[in-house]
PDB file of C-alpha atoms in Angstrom:
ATOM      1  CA  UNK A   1      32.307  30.055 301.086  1.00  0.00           C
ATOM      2  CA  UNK A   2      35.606  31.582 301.146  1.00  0.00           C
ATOM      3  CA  UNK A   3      37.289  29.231 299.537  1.00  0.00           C
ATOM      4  CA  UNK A   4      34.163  29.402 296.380  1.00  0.00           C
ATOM      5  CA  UNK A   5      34.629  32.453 296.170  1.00  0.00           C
ATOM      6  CA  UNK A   6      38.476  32.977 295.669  1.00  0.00           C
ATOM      7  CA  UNK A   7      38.208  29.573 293.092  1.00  0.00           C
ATOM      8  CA  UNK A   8      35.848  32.199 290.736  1.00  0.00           C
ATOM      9  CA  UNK A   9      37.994  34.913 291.031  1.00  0.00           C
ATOM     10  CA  UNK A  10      40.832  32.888 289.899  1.00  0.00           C
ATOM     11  CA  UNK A  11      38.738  31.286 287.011  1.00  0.00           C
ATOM     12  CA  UNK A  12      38.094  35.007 286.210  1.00  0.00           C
ATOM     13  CA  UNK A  13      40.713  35.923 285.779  1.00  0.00           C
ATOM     14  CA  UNK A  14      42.537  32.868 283.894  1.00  0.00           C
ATOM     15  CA  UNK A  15      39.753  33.457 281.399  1.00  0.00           C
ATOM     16  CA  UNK A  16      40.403  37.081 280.871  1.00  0.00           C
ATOM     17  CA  UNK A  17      44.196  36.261 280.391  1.00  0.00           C
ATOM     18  CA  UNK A  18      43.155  34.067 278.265  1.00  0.00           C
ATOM     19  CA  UNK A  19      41.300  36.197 276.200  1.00  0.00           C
ATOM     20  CA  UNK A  20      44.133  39.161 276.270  1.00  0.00           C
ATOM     21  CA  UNK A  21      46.371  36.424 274.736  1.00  0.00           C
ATOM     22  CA  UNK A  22      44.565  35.519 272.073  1.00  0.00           C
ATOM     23  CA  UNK A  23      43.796  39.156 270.834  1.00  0.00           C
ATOM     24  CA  UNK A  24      45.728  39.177 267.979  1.00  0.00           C
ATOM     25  CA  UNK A  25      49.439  37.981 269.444  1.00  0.00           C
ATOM     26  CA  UNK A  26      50.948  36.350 266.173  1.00  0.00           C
ATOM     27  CA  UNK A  27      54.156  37.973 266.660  1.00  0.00           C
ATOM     28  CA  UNK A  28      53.952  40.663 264.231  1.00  0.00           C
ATOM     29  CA  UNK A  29      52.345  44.113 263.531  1.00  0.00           C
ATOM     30  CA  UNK A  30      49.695  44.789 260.852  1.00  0.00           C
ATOM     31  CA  UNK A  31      50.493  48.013 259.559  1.00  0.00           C
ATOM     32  CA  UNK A  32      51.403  49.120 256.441  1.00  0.00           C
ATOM     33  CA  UNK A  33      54.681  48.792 254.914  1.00  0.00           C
ATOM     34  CA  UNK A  34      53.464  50.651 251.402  1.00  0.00           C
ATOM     35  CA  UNK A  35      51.125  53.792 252.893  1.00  0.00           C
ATOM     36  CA  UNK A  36      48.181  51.581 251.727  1.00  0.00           C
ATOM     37  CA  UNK A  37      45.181  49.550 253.851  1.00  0.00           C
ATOM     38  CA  UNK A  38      46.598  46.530 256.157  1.00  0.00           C
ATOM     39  CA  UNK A  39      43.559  43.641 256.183  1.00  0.00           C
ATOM     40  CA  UNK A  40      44.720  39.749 258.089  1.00  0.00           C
ATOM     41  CA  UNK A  41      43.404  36.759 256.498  1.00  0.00           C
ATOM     42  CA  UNK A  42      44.314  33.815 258.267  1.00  0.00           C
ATOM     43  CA  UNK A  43      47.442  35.008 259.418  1.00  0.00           C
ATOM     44  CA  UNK A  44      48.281  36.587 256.145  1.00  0.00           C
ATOM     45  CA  UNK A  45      48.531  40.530 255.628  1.00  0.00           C
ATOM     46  CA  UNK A  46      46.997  42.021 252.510  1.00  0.00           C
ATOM     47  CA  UNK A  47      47.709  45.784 252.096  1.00  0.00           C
ATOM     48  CA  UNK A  48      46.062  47.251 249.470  1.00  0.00           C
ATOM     49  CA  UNK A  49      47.727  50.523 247.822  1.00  0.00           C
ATOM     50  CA  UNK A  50      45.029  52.256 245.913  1.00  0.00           C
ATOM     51  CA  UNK A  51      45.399  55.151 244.131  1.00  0.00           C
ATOM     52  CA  UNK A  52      43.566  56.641 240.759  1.00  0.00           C
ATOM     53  CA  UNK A  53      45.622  55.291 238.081  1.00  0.00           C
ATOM     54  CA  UNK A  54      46.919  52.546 240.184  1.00  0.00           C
ATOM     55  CA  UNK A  55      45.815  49.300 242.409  1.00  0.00           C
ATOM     56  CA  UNK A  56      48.607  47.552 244.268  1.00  0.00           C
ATOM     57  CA  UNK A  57      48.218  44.520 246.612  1.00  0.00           C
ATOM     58  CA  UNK A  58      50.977  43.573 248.854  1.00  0.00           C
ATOM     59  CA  UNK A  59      50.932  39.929 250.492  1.00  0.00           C
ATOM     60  CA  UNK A  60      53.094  38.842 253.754  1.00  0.00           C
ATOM     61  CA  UNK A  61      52.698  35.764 255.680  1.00  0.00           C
ATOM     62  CA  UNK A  62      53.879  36.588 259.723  1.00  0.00           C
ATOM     63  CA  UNK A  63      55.708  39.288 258.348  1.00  0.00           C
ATOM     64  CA  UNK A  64      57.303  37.818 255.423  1.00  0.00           C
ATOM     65  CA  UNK A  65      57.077  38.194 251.464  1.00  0.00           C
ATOM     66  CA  UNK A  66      54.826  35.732 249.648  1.00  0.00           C
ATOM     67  CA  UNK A  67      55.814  34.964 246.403  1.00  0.00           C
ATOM     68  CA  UNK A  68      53.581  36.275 244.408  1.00  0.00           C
ATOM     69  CA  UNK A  69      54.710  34.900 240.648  1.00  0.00           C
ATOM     70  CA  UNK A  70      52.213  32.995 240.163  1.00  0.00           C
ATOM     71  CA  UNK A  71      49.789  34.687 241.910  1.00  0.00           C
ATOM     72  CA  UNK A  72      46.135  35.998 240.506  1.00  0.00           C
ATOM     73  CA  UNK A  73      43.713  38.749 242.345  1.00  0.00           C
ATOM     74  CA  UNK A  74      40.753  40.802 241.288  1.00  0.00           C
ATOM     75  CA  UNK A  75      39.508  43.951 242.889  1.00  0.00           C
ATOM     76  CA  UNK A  76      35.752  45.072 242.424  1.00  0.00           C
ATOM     77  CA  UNK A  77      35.515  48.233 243.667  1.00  0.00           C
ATOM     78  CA  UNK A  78      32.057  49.412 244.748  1.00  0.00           C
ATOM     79  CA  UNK A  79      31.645  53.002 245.279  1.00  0.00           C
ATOM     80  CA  UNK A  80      27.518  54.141 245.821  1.00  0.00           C
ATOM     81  CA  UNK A  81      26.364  52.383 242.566  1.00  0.00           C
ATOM     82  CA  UNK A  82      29.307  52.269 241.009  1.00  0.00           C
ATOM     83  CA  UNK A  83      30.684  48.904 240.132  1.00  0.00           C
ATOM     84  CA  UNK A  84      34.776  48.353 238.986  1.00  0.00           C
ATOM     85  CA  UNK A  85      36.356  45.024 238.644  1.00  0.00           C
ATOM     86  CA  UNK A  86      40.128  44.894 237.624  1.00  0.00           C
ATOM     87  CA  UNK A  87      42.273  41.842 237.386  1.00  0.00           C
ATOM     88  CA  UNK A  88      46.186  42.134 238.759  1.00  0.00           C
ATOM     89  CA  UNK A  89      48.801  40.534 237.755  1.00  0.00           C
ATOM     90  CA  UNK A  90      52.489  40.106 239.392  1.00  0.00           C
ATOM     91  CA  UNK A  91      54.930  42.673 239.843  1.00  0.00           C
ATOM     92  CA  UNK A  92      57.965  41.928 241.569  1.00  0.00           C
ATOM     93  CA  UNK A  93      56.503  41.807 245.336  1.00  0.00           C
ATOM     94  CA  UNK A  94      53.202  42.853 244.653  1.00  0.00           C
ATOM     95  CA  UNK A  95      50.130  42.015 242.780  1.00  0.00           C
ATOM     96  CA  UNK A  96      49.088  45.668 240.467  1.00  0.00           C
ATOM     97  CA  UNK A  97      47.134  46.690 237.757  1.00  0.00           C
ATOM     98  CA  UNK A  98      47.383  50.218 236.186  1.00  0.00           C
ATOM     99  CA  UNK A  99      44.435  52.394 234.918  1.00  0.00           C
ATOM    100  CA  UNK A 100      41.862  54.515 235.746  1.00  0.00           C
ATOM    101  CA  UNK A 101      40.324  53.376 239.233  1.00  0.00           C
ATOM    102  CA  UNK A 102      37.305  55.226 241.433  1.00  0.00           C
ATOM    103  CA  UNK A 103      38.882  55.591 244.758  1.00  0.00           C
ATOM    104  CA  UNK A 104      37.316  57.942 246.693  1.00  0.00           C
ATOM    105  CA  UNK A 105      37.041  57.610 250.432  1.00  0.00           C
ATOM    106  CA  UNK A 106      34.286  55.332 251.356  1.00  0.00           C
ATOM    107  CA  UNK A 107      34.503  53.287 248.975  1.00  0.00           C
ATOM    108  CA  UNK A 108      34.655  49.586 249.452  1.00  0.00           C
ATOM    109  CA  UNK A 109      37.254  47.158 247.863  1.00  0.00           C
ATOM    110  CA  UNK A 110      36.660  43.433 247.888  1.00  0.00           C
ATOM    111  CA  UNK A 111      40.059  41.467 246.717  1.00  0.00           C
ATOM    112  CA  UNK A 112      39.725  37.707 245.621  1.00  0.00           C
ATOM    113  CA  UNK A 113      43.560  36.447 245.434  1.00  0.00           C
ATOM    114  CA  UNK A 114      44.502  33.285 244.613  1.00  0.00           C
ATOM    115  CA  UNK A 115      47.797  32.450 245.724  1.00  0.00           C
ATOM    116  CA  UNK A 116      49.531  28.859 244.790  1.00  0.00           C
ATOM    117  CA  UNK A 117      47.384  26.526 246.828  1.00  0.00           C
ATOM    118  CA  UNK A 118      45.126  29.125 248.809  1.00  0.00           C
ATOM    119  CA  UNK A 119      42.117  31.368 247.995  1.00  0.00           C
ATOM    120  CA  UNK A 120      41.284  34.151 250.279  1.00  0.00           C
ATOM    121  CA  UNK A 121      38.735  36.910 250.078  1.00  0.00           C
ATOM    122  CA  UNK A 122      40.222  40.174 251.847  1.00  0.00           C
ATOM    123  CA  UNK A 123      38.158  43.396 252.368  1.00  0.00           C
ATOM    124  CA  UNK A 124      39.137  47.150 252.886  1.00  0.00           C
ATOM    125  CA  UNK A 125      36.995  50.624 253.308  1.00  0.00           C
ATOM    126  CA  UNK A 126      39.255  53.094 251.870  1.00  0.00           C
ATOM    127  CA  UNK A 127      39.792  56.179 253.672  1.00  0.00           C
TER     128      UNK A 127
END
């Protein structure tokens, strides 16, 4: 019974280290680098800058700078019933449009990028 007993505990606890491992250890941090929003999608940082006359979206992959160049995103912004969607192009290291943009806090931002051979979908609630 003993010996049942101490085999659980063990599996127990293998599990649990298992688990603490796998908690988001991809050798790097997600915060922001910019003062924006830090979102992961599959392993790749999006941190969204967004301020009223400007939208910036910063990509790094494990840490890194993604070369953006070639790069296409839109942001809809959805604030109560309000409905924005603006299109950002390269500059430099980032992905940015400049206008007139409803950020409030609360408000939700949805970014489709398309990088060279990868689409993601990343998603902030700005503060």
């Amino acid at each position: 019974m003993k010996l049942i007993s101490t085999t659980f505990a063990l599996m127990l606890m293998a599990s649990g280290v298992v688990f603490a491992a796998d908690k988001h250890d991809h050798g790097h941090e997600d915060k922001p680098l910019y003062g924006g929003l830090v979102t992961e999608v599959k392993d790749v940082d999006y941190e969204l800058v967004a301020k009223y006359d400007v939208l910036q979206l910063y990509v790094r992959n494990h840490g890194k700078p993604v070369d953006v160049s070639k790069a296409t995103a839109k942001i809809t912004l959805l604030s109560g019933s309000d409905k924005q969607e603006i299109d950002l192009k390269p500059s430099g290291d980032k992905l940015e449009a400049k206008g007139s943009f409803k950020v409030a806090p609360g408000t939700k931002v949805v970014a489709q990028v398309n990088l060279a051979s990868k689409a993601a979908t990343a998603r902030f609630v700005l503060k």
